[in-house]
Short mmCIF file of C-alpha atoms and ligand atoms in Angstrom, two decimals:
data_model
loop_
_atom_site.label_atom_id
_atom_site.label_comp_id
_atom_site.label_asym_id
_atom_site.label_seq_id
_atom_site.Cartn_x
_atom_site.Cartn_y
_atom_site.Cartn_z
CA UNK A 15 118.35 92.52 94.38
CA UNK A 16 115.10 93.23 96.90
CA UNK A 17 112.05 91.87 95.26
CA UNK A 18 110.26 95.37 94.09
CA UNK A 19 113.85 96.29 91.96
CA UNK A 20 113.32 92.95 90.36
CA UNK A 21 109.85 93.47 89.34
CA UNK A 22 111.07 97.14 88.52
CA UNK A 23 113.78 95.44 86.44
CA UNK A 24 111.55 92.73 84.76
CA UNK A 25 108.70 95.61 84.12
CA UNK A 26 110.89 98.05 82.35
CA UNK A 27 112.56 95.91 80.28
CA UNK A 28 109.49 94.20 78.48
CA UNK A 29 108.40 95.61 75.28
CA UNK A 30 104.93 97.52 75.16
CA UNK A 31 104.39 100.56 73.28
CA UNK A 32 101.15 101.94 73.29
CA UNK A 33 98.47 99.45 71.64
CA UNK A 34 100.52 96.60 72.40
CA UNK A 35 100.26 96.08 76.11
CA UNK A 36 99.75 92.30 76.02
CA UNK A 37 103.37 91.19 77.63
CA UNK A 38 103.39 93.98 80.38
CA UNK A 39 99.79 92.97 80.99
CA UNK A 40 100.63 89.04 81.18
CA UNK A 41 103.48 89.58 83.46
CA UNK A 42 101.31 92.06 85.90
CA UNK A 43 98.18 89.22 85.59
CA UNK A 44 100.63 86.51 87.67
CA UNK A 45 102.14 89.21 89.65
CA UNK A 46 98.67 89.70 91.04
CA UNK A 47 97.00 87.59 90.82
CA UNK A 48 97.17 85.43 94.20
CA UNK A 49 96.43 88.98 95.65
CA UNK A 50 92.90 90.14 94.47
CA UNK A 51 89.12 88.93 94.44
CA UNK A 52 88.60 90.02 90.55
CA UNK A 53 90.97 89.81 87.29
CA UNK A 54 89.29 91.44 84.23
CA UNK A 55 90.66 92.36 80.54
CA UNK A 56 88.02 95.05 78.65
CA UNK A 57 88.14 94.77 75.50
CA UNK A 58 90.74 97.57 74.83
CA UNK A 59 92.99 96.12 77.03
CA UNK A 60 92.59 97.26 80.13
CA UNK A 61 93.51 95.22 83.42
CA UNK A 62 90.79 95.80 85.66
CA UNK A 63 91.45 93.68 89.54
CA UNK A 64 89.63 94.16 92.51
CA UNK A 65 90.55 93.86 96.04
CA UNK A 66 86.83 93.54 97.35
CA UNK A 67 85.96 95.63 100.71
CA UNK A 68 82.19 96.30 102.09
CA UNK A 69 81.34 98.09 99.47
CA UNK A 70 81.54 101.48 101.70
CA UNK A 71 83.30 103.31 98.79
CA UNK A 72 84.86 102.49 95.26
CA UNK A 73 87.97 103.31 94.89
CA UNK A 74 90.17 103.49 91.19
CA UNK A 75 93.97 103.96 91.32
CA UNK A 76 95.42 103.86 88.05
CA UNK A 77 98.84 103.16 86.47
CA UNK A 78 99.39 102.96 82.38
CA UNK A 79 101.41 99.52 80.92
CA UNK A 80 102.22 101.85 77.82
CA UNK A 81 105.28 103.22 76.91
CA UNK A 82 106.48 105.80 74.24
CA UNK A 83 107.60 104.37 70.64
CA UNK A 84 108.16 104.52 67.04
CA UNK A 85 106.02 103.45 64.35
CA UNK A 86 107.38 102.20 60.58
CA UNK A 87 105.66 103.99 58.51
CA UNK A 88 107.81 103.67 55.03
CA UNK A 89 110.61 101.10 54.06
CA UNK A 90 112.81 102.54 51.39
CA UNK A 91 114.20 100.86 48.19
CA UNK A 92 117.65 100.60 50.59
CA UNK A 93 115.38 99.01 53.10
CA UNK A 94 115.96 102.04 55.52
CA UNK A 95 112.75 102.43 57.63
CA UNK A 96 110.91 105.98 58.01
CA UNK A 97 108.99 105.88 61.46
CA UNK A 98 106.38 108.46 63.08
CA UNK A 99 106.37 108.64 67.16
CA UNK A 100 104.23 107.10 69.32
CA UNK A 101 103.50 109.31 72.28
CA UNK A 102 105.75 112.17 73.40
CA UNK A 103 109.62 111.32 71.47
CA UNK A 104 111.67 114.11 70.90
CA UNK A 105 114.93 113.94 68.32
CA UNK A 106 117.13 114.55 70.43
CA UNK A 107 116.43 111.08 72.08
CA UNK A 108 116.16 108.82 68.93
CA UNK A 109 119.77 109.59 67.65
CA UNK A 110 121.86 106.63 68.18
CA UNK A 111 119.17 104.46 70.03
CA UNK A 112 118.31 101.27 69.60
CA UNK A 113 114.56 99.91 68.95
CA UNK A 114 113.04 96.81 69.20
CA UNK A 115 110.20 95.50 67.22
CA UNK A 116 107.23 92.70 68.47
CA UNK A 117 109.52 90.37 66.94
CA UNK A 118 112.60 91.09 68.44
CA UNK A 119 114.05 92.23 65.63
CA UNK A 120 116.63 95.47 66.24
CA UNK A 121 117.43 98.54 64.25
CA UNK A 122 119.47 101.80 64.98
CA UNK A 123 118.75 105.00 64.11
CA UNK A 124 120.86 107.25 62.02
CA UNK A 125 120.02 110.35 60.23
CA UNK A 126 120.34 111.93 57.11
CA UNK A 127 123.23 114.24 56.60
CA UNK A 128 122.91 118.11 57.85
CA UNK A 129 124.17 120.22 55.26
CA UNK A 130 124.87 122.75 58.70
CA UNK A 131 125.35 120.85 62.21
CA UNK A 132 123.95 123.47 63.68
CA UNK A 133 120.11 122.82 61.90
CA UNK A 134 118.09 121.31 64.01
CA UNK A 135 117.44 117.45 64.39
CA UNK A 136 114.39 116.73 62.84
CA UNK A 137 112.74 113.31 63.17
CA UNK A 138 111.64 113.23 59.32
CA UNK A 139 115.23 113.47 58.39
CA UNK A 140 115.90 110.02 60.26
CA UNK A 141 115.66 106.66 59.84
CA UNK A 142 116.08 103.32 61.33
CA UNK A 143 118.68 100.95 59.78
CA UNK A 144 117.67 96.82 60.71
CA UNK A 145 120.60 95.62 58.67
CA UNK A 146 118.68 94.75 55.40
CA UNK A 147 120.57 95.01 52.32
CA UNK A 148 117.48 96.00 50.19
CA UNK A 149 113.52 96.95 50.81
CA UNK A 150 112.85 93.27 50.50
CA UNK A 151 114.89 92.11 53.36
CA UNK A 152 113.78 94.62 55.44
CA UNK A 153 109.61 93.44 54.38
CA UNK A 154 110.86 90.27 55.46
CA UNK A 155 111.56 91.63 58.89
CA UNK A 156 109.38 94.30 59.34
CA UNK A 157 106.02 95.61 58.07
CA UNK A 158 104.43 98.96 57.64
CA UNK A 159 102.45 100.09 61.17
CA UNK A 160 105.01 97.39 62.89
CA UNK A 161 105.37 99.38 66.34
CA UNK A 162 109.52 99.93 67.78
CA UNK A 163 110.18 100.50 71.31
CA UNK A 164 113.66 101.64 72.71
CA UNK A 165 115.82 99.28 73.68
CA UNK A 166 118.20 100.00 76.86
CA UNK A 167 119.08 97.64 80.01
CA UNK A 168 118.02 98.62 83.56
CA UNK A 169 120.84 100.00 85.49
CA UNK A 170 120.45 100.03 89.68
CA UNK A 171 123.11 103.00 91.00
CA UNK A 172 121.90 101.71 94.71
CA UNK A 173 119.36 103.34 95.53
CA UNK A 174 118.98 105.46 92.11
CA UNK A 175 117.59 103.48 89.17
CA UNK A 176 118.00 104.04 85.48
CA UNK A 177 115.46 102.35 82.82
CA UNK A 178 113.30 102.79 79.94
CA UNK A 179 109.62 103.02 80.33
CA UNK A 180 109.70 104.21 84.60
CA UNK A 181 106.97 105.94 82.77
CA UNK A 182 105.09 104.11 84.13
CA UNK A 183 105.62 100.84 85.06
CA UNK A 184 107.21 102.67 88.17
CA UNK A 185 103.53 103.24 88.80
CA UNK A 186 102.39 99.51 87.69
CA UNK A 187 105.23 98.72 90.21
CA UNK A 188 103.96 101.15 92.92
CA UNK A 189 100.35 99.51 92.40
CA UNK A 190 101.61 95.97 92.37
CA UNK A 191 103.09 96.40 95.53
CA UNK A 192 100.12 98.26 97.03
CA UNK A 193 97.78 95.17 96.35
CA UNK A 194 100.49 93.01 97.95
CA UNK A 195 100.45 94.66 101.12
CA UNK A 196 96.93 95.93 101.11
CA UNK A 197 94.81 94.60 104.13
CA UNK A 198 91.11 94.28 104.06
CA UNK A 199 89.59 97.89 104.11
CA UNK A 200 85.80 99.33 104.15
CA UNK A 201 85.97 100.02 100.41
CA UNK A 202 86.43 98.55 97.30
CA UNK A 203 89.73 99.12 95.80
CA UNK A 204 89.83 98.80 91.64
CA UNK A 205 93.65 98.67 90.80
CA UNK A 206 93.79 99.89 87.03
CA UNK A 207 96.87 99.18 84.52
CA UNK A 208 95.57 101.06 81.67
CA UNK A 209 96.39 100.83 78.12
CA UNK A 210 97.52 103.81 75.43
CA UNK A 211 97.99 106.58 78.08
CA UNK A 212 100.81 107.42 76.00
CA UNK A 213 98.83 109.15 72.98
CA UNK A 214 96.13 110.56 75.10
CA UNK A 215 95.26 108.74 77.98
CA UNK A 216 92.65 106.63 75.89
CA UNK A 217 92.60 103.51 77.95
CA UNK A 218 91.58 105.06 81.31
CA UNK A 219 88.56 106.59 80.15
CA UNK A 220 86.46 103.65 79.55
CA UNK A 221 87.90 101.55 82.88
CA UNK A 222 86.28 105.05 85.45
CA UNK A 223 83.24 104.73 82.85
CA UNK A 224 83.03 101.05 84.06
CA UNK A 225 84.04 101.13 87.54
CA UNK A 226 82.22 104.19 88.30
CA UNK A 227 84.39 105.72 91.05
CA UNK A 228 83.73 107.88 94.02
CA UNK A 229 87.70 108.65 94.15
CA UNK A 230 89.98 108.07 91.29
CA UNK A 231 93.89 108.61 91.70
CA UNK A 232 96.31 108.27 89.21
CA UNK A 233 99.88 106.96 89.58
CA UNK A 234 102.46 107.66 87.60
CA UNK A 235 105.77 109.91 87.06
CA UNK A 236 106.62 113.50 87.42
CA UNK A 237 109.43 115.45 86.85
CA UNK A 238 111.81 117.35 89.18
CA UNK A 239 113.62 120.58 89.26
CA UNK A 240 117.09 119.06 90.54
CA UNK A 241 119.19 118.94 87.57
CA UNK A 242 121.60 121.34 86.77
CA UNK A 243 119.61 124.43 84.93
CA UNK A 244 116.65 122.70 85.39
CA UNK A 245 112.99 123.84 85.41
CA UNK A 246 111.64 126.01 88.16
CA UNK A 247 109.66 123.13 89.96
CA UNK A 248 109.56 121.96 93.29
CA UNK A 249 110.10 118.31 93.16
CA UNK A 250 113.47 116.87 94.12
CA UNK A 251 114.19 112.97 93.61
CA UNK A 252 114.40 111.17 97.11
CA UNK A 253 112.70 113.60 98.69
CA UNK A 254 109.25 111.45 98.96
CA UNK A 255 106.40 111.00 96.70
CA UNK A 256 104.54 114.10 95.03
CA UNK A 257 101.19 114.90 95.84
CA UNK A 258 99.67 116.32 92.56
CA UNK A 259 98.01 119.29 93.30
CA UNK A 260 97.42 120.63 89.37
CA UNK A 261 99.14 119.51 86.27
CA UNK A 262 98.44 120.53 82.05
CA UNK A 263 95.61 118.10 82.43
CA UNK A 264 94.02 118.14 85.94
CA UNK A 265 93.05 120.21 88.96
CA UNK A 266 93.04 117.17 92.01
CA UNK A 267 90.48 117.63 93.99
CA UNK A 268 90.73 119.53 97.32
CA UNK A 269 89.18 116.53 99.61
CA UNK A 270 91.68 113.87 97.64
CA UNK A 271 94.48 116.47 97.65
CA UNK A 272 93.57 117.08 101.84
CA UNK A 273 93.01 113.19 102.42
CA UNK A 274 96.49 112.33 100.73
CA UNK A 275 98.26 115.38 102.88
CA UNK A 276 96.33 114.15 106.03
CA UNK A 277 97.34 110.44 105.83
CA UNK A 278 101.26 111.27 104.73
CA UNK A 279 101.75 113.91 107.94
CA UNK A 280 100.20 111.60 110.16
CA UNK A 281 102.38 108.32 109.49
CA UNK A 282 105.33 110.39 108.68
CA UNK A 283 105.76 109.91 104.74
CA UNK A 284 107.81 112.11 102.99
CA UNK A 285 105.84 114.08 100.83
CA UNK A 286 106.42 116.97 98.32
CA UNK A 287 103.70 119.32 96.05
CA UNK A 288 103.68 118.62 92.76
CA UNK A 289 102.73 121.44 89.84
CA UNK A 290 103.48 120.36 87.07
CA UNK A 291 103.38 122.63 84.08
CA UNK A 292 104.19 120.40 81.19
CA UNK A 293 102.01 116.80 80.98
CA UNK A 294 99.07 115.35 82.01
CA UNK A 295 98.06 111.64 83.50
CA UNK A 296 95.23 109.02 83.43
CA UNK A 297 93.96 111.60 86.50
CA UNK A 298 92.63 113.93 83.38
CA UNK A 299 89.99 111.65 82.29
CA UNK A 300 88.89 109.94 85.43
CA UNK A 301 87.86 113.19 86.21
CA UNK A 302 85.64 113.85 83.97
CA UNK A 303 84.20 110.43 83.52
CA UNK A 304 80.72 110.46 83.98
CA UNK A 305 79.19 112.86 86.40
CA UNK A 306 81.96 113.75 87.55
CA UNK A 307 84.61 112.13 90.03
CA UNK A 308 86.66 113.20 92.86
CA UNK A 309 90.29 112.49 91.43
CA UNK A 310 93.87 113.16 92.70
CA UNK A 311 97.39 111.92 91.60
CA UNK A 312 100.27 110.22 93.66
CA UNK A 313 103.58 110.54 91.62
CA UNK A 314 106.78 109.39 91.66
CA UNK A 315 109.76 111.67 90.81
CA UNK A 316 111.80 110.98 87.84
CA UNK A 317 114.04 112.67 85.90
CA UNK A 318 114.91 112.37 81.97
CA UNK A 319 111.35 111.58 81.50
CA UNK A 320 110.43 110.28 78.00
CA UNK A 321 113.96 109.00 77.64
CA UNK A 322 115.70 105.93 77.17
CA UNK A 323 117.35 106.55 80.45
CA UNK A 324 115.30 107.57 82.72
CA UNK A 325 116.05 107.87 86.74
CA UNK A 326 114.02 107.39 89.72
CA UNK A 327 114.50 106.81 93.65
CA UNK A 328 113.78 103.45 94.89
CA UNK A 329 112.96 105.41 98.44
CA UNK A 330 110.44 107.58 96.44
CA UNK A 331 109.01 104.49 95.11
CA UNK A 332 108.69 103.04 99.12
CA UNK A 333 107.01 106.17 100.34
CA UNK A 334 104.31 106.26 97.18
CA UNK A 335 103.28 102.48 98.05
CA UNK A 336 103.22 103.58 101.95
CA UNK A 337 100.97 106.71 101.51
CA UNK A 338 98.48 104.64 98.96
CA UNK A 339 98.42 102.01 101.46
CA UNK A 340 97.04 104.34 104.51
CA UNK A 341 95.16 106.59 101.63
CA UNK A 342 92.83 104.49 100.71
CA UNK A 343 91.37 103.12 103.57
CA UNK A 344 91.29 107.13 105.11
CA UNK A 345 88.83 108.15 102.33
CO1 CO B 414 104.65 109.53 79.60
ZN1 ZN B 415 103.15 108.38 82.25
#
């Protein structure tokens, strides 16, 4: 397996739901470590590293360690668990999965019985079942506001990948690599892995207030229009990396947007036009931190977002580290 589908691997498979970021954090810390001037932790969780430049221009890219999940929010007398979501789950998606808590311990979920199959799935009308035999079993294993995520193995198809959580340590990934191969540049390049983008982008917002950008970009995953009766969107996996140009969230900015389009005709890199009509990213509030900053997104197409399966293209992946790498030293 090539080094970057190992870390893609290792990344997607570690447990980190919004709020509890510390093992994806750990395991980006020594990743990077070796690589960057300036390792700092703010004190919502934030991993803030520096590759120092000549302090011509500060530069933020961004890519959120969280990933969606459930919350317990009820044991029954049974010891069935009632759960809310954190972040973007739909019902469809929690039937039959598996979760794991902080402590490793696993649970299915079932759901209660439809008096017509044709209702639909409701997430109130499900549970998950840990294998206690009564409510004090389960308290033994799991307490109230103790955080799930869903379990599910990384699969590699060659060069198609399937895996939990590509949203977004695809973009932790993308980043990880970028600091790797990053020479020396003019400016000052603040590589981000934000906390709790999942329930609102919460954890960028106070890493632009303290870094104080002159260009922000976000990286993280969008979705394509390539699957059979799909949505009416541009963005086809393997076809390169997606330029955001607007999404629910943000409008990038027309020098970032230009810059980005610039660098990717002149060295070649595949590149596609994202709008996006449905989500936002990290790019929303680094926008409007402050006065005011020039922002943009880089994404990476994936399909089945917000999934336990989710796919992406490992050549997508290439052509997002290769356009940040020429990007940022071009603004
Ligand atoms: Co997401
Ligand atoms: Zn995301």
């Amino acid at each position: 397996m090539h080094d970057k589908t190992q870390v893609l691997k290792s990344l997607t498979e570690i447990y980190g739901p919004s709020g509890e970021e510390e093992k994806v954090r750990e395991f980006i810390k020594n990743e990077v470590k070796k690589f960057v001037d300036d390792i700092k932790i703010d004190a919502m969780g934030n991993l803030i590293t520096l590759k120092k430049g000549n302090g011509k221009k500060k530069i933020m890219l961004a890519a959120h360690m969280d990933e969606i999940g459930l919350c317990c929010t009820y044991i029954d007398e049974k010891g069935f668990l009632r759960f809310t979501t954190v972040g973007g789950v739909t019902p469809i998606t929690c039937l039959s999965g598996r979760v794991i808590f902080s402590n490793g311990k696993i649970g299915t979920i079932g759901e209660e019985k439809r008096e017509d199959i044709k209702e639909p799935l409701k997430l109130n009308k499900m549970y998950i079942d840990i294998g206690a035999k009564d409510k004090k079993e389960a308290e033994d294993m799991v307490s109230i506001g103790d955080t799930a995520a869903f379990l599910r193995e990384f699969t590699s198809l060659g060069k198609r990948l399937i895996a939990k959580a590509f949203d977004d340590r695809v973009g932790c990934v993308v980043l990880i690599q970028v600091i790797k191969e990053l020479k020396r540049c003019d400016n000052d390049i603040y590589f981000v892995f934000t906390v709790q983008e999942e329930v609102g982008t919460r954890g960028a917002q106070p890493s632009a207030y303290r870094i104080a950008p002159d260009i922000g970009i976000a990286v993280d995953v969008t979705s394509t229009g390539d699957t059979p009766q799909g949505i009416h969107m541009a963005v086809e996996l393997g076809k390169g990396t997606a330029i955001k140009v607007k999404d629910r969230g943000m409008i990038t900015h027309p020098k970032v947007r230009g810059t980005l389009i610039e660098v990717a005709r002149k060295y070649n890199i595949p590149y596609q036009l994202e709008v996006l009509e449905t989500g936002a990213t990290d790019g929303r509030v680094i926008q409007m931190a402050r006065e005011g900053v020039m922002a943009g997104a880089v994404s990476i197409p994936c399909r089945y977002i917000h999934s336990p399966s989710e796919m992406v293209d490992i050549e997508d992946v290439e052509n997002s580290v290769k356009l940040l790498v020429k990007a940022i030293s071009s603004f």
